[in-house]
Tab-separated table of C-alpha atoms and ligand atoms in Angstrom:
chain	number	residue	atom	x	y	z
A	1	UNK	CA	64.896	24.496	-15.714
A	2	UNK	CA	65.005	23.298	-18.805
A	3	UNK	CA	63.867	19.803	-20.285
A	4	UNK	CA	66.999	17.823	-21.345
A	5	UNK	CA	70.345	18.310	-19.466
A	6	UNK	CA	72.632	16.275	-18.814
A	7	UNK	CA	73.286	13.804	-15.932
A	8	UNK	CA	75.941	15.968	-14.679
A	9	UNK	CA	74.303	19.307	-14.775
A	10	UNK	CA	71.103	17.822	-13.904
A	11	UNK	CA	73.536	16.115	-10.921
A	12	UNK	CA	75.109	19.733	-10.255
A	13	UNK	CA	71.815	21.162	-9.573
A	14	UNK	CA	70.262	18.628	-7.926
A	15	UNK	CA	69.282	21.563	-4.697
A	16	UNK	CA	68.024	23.931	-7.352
A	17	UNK	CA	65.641	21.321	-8.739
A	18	UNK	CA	64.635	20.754	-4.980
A	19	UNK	CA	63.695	23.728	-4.357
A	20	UNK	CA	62.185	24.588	-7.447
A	21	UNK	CA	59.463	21.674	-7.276
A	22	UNK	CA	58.797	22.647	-3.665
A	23	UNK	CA	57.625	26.231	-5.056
A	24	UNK	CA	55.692	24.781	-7.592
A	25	UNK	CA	54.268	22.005	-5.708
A	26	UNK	CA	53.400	24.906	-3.125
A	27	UNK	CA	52.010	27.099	-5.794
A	28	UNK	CA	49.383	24.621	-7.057
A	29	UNK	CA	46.218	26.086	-6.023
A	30	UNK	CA	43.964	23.775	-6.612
A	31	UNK	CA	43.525	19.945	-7.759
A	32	UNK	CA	43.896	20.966	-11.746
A	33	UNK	CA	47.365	22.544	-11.150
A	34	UNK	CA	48.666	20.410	-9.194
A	35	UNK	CA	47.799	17.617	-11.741
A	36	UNK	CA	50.531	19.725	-14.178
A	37	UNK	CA	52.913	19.545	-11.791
A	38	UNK	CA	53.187	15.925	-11.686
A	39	UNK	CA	53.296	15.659	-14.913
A	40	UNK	CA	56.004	18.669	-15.070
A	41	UNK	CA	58.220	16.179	-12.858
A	42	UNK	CA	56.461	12.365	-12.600
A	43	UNK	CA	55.008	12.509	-16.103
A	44	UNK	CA	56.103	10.109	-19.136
A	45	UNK	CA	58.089	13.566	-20.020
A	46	UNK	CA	59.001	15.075	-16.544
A	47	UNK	CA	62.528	16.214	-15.222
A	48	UNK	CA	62.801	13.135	-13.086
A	49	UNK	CA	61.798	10.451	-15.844
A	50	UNK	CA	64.141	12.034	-18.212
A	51	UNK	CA	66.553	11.887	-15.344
A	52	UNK	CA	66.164	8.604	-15.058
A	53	UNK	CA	66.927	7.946	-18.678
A	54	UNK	CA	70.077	9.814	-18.092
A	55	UNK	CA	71.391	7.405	-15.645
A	56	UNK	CA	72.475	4.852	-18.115
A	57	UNK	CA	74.568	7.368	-19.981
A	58	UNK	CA	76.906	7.857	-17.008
A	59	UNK	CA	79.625	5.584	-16.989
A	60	UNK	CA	82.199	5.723	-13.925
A	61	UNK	CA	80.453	3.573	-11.412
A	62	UNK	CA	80.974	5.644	-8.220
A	63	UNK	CA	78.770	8.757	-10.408
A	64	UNK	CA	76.445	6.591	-11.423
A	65	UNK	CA	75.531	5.340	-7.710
A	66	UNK	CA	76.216	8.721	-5.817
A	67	UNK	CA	73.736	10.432	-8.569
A	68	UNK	CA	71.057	7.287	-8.941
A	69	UNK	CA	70.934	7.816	-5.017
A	70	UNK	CA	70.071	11.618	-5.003
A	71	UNK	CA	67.926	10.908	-8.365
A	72	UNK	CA	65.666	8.665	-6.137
A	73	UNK	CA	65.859	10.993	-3.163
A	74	UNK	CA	64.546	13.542	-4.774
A	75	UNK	CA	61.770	11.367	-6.747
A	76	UNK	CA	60.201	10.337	-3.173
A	77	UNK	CA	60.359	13.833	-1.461
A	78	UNK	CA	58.699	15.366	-5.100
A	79	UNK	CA	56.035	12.270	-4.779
A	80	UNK	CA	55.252	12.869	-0.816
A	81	UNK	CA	55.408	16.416	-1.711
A	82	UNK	CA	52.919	16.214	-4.055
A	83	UNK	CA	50.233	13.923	-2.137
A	84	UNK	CA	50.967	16.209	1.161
A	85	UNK	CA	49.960	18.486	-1.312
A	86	UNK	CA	46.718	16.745	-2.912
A	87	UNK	CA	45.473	16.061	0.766
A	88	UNK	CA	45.401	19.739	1.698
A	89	UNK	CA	44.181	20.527	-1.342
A	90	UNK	CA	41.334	17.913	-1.278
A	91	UNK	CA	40.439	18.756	2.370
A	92	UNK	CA	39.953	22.367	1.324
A	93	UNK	CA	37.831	21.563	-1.680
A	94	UNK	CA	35.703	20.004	0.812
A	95	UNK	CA	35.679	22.273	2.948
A	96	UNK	CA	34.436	24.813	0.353
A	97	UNK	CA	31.928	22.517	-0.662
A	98	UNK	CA	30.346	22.001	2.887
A	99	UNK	CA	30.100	25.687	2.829
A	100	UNK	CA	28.532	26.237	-0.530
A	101	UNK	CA	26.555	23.436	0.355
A	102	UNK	CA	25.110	24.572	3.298
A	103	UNK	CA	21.031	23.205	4.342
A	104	UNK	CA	19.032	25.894	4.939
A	105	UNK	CA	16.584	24.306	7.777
A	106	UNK	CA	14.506	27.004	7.192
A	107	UNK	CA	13.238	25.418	3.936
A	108	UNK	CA	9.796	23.809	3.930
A	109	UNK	CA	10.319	19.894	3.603
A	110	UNK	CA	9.340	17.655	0.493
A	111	UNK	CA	6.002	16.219	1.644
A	112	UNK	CA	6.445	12.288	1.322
A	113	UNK	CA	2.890	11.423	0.812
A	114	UNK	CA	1.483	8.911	2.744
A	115	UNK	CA	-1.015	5.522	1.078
A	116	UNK	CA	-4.165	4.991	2.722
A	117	UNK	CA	-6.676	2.119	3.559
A	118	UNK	CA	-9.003	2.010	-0.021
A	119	UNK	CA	-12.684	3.289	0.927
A	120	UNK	CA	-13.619	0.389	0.711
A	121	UNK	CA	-11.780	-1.549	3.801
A	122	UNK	CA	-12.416	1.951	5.611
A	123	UNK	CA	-15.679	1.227	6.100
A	124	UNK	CA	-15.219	-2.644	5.796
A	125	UNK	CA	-13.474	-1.954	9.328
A	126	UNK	CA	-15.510	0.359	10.290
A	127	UNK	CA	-18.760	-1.922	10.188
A	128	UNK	CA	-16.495	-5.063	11.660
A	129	UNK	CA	-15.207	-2.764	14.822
A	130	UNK	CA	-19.254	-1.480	15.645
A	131	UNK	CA	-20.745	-5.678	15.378
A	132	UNK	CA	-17.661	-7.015	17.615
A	133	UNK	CA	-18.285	-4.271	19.950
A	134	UNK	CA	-21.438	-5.909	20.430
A	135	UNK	CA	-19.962	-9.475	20.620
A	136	UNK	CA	-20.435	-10.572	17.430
A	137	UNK	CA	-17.531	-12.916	16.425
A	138	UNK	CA	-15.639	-12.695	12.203
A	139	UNK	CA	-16.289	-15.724	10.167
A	140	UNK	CA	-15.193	-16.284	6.766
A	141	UNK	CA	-16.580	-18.498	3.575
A	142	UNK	CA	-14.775	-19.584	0.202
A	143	UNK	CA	-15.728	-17.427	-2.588
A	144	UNK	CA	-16.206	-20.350	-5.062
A	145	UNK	CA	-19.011	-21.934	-3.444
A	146	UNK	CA	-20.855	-24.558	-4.083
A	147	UNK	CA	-24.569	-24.176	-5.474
A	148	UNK	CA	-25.914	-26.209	-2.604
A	149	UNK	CA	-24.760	-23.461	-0.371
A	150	UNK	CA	-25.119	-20.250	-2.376
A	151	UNK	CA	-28.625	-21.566	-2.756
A	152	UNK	CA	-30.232	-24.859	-2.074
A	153	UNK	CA	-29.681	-24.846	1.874
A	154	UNK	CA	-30.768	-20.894	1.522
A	155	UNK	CA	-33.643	-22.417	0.655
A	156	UNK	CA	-33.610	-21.025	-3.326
A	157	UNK	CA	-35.483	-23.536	-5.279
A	158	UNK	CA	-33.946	-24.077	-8.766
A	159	UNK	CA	-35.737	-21.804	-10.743
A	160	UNK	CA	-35.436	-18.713	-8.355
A	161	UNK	CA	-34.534	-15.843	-9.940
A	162	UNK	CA	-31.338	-15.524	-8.239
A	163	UNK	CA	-30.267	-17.988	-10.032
A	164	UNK	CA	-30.727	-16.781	-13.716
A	165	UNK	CA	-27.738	-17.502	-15.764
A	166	UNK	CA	-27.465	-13.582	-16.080
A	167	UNK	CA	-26.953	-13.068	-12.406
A	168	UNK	CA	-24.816	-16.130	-11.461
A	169	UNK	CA	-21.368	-16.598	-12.553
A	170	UNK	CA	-21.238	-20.908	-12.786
A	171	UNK	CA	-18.200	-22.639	-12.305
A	172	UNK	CA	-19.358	-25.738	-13.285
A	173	UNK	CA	-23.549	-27.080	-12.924
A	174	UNK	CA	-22.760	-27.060	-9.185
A	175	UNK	CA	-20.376	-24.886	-8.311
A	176	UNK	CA	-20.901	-20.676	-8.463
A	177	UNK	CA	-18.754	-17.272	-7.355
A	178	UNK	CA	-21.278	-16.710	-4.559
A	179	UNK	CA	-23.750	-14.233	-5.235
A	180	UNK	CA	-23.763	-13.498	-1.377
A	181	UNK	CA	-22.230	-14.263	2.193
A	182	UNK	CA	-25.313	-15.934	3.150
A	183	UNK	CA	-23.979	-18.845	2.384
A	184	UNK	CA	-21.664	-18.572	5.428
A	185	UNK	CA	-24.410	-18.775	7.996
A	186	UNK	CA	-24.890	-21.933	6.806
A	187	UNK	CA	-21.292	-22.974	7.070
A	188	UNK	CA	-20.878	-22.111	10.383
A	189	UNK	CA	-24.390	-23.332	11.521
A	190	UNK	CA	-23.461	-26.569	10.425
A	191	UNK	CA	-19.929	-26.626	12.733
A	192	UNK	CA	-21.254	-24.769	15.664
A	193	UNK	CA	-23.777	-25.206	17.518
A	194	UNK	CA	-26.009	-22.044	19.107
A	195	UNK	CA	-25.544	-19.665	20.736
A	196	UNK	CA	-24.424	-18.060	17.437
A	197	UNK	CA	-23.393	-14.113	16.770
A	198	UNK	CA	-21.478	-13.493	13.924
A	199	UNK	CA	-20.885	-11.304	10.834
A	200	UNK	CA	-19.600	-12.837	7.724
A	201	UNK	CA	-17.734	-9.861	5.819
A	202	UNK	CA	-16.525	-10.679	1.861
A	203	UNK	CA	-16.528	-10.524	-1.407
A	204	UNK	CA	-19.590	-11.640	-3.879
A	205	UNK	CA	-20.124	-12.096	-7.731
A	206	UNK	CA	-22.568	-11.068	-9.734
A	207	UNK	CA	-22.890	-10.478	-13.470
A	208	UNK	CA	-24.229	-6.952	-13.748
A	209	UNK	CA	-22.527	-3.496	-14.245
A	210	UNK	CA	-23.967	-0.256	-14.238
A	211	UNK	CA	-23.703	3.077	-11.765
A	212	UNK	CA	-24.938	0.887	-8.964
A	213	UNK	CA	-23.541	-2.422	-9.503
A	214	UNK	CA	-20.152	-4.101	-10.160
A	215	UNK	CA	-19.033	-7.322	-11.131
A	216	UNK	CA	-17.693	-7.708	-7.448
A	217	UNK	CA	-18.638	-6.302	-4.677
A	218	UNK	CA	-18.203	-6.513	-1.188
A	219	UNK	CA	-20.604	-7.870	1.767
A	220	UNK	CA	-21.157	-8.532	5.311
A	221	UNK	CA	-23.666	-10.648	6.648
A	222	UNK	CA	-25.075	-11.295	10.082
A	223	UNK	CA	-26.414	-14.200	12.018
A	224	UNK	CA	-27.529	-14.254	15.941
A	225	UNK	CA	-28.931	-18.044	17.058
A	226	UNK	CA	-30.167	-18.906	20.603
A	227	UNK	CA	-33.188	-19.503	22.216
A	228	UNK	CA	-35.952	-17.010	22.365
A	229	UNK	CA	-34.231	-14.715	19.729
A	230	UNK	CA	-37.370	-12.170	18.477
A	231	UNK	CA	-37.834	-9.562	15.777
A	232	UNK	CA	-36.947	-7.252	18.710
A	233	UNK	CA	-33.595	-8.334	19.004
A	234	UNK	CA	-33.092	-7.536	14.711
A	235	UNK	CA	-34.420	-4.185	15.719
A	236	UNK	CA	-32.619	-3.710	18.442
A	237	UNK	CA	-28.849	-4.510	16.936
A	238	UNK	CA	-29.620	-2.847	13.598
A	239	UNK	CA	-31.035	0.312	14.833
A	240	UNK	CA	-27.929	0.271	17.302
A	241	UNK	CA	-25.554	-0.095	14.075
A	242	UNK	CA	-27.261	2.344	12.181
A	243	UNK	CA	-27.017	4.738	14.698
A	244	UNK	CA	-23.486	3.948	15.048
A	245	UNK	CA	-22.400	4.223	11.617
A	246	UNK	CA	-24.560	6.978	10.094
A	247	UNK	CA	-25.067	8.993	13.156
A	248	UNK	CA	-27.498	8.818	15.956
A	249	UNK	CA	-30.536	11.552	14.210
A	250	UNK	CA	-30.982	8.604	11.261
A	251	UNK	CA	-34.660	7.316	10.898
A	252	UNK	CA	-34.620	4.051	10.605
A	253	UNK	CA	-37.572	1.755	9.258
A	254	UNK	CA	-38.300	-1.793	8.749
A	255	UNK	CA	-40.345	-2.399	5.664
A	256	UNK	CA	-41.651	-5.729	5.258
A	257	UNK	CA	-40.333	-7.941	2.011
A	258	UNK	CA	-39.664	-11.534	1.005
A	259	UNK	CA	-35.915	-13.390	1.390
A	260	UNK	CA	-36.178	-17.279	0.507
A	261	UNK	CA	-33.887	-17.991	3.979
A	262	UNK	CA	-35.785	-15.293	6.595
A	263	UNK	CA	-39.896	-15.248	7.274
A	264	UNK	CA	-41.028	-12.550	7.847
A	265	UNK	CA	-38.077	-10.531	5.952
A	266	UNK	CA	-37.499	-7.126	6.856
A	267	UNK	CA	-35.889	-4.269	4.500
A	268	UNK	CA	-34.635	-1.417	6.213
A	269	UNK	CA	-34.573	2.085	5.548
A	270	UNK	CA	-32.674	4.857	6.821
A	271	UNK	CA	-33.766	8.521	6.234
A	272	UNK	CA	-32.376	9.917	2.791
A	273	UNK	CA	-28.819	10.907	3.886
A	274	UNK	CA	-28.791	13.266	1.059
A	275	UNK	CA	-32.380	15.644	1.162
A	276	UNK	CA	-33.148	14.861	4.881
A	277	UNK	CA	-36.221	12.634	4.291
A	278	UNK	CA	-37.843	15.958	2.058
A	279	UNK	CA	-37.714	13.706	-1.093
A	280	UNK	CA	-34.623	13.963	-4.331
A	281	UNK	CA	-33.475	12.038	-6.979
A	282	UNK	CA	-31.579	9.635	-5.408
A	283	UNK	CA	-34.130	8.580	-2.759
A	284	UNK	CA	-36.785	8.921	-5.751
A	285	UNK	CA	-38.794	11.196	-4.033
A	286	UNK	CA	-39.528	9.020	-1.008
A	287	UNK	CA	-37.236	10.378	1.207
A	288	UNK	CA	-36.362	6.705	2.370
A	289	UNK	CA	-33.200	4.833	1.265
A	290	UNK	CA	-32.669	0.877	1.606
A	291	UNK	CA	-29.996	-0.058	3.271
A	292	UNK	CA	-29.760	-3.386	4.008
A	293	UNK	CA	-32.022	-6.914	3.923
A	294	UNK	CA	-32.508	-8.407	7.257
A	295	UNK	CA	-35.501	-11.123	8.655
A	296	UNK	CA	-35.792	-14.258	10.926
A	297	UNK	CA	-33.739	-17.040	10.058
A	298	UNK	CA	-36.386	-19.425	8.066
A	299	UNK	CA	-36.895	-22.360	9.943
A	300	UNK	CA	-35.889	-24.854	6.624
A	301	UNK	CA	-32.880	-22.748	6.727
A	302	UNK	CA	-32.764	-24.494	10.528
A	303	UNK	CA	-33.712	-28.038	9.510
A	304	UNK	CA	-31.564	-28.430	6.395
A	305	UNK	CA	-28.483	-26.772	9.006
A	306	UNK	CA	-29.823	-29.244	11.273
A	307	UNK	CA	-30.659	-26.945	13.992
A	308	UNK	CA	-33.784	-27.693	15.732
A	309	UNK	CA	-36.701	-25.114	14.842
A	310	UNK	CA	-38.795	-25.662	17.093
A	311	UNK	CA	-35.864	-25.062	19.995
A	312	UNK	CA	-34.287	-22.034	18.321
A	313	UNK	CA	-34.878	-19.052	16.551
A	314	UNK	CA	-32.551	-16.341	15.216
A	315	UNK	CA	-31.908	-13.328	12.742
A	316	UNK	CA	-29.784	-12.542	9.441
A	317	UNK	CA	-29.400	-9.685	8.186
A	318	UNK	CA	-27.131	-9.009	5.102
A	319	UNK	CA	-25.537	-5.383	3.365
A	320	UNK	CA	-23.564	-4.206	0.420
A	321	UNK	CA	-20.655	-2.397	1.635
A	322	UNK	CA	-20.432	-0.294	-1.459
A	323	UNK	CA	-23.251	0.728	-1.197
A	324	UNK	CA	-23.117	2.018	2.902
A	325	UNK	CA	-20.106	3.867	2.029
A	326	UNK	CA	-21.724	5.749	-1.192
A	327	UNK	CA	-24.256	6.295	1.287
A	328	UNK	CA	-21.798	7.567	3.822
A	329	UNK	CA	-19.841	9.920	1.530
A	330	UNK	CA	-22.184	10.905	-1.041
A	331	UNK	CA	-20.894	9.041	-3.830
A	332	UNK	CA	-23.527	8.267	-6.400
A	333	UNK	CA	-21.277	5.882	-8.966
A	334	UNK	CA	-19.784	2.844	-7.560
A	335	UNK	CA	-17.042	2.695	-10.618
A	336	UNK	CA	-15.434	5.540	-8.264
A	337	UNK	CA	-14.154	2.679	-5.947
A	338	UNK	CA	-12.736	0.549	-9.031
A	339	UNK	CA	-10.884	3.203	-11.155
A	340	UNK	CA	-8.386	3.805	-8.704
A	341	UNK	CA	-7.864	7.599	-9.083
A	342	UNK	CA	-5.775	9.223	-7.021
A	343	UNK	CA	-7.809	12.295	-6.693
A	344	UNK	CA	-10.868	9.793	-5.865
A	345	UNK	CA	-8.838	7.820	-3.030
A	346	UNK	CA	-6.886	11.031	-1.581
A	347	UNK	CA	-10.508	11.848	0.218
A	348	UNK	CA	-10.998	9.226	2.158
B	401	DAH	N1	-28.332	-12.282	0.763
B	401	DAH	C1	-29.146	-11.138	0.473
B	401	DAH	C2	-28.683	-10.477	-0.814
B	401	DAH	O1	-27.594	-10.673	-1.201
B	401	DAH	C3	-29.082	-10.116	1.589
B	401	DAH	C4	-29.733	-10.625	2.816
B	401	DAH	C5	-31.082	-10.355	3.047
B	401	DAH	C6	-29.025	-11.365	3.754
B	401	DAH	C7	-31.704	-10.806	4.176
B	401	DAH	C8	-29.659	-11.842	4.901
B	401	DAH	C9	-30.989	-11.527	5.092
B	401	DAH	O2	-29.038	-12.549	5.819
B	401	DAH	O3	-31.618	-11.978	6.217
B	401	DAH	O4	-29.439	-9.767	-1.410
């Protein structure tokens, strides 16, 4: 059909047009085509807008009504024609798709990788869950602390080494990072009264850095009061923990040392978890490896508390948690823990 006839031929074949756009709409095979249609008929160009235009040219009324009547007729069956049309052709396009598409469940899945506990609070819980199995209660302490507690009531006179301006990080002349979680016992000795049996796990300061030391590092200390607490009972619970934690073949051995808050102090020992006790680098060829710092409670440490000495006795013990755990796994640089490498992390 061509482009510009006039109103009456256009009115005159009014059915042919019908059934013209009916084939074409019909013939559209896909979303594209049908697009060309509309425009063959809709468009700014099409039959029916040219139509349209032709209306005003007609002048006896009667013609002008009869074929402005059929002109919109046909303009709504071509436009539900053509979005009949666009749904089928839509819903097959889908349909296509979905089958193109297809999952195959046969596929391995992406592996979503999971984030895990740091080393670090692995064995943090790990030590917590094996003291409050044997009834020890969690305490907690402020990290800035003051000197009285980090030392004085520890009893560590001023000049102790401990306190050397390269070990200490000061706050101010009395206040310090604490340098331990000794300072806890002391907290809670002061609030509570005995019988005591705690740990005290956190974070300390210290200004050194090398393979074996970090700026921070992490703690837990331990503290039984009562009456009639001996050395036996420090034996008793540590050996029990040690045998816990590093497995139940580990020598264990107190060796007698010097803490300012414990008399007599103990330092204990455990086999060389890495040459069996037969001597290597790491345990220097003693085939012993020190593994935590332990003793009675010192009875200043009691008086300046204001526990009576002479009514009860107790032990402390205190370890680096770094430390157990590079112990544990074999690590021999504690930067490992503080780098946060992936590949590090992923073994634990
Ligand atoms: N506070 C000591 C340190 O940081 C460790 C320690 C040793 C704690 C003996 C104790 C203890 O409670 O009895 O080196």
């Amino acid at each position: 059909m061509d482009e510009l006839l006039s109103p009456e031929q256009l009115l005159s074949s009014f059915s042919q047009l019908e059934s013209e756009f009916r084939a074409d709409v019909d013939g559209a095979a896909d979303l594209a085509a049908l697009q060309q249609v509309k425009t063959k008929y809709t468009g700014k160009k099409g039959l029916l807008t040219t139509g349209m235009k032709a209306l005003s040219s007609i002048a006896e009324p009667e013609r002008k009504k009869e074929f402005g009547r059929r002109l919109n007729d046909l303009k709504r069956a071509v436009e539900e024609a053509i979005r009949g049309r666009e749904i089928l052709l839509r819903e097959g396009e889908k349909e296509k798709r979905l089958l193109t598409e297809k999952i195959d469940i046969t596929l391995p899945g992406k592996a979503v990788p999971f984030g895990r506990r740091h080393p670090i609070n692995q064995v943090l819980g790990e030590i917590k869950d094996i003291f409050v199995s044997m009834g020890f209660g969690i305490e907690d302490g402020p990290e800035v602390e003051l000197d009285h507690y980090n030392f004085e009531a520890l009893n560590i006179p001023k000049d102790h080494p401990a306190r050397d301006m390269q070990d200490t990080f000061y706050v101010s002349d009395d206040v310090v990072l604490r340098t331990h979680t000794s300072p806890v016992q002391v907290r809670v000795m002061e609030k509570r009264r005995p019988p005591l049996k705690i740990i005290a796990p956190g974070k300390v300061y210290r200004c050194d850095a090398d393979v074996s030391h970090t700026a921070m590092f992490h703690q837990v200390e331990g503290l039984m009061v009562d009456t009639g607490i001996s050395f036996s009972d420090l034996k008793g619970v540590l050996e029990l923990f040690i045998h816990i934690f590093f497995g139940k073949e580990t020598p264990v051995r107190f060796r007698p040392s010097f803490f300012p808050f414990t008399e007599p102090s103990a330092e204990v020992d455990i086999g060389c978890v890495f040459c069996r006790g037969k001597g290597c680098r790491v345990c220097k060829t003693t085939g012993w490896l020190e593994v935590l710092g332990s003793g009675l409670v010192n009875p200043r440490v009691f008086d300046m508390a204001g526990y009576d000495p002479s009514r009860y006795s107790g032990f402390a013990f205190g370890m680096g948690v770094e430390r157990m755990t590079m112990l544990k796994y074999g690590i021999d640089d504690i930067r490992l823990f503080y780098e946060n490498d992936i590949r590090f992390l992923r073994q634990f």
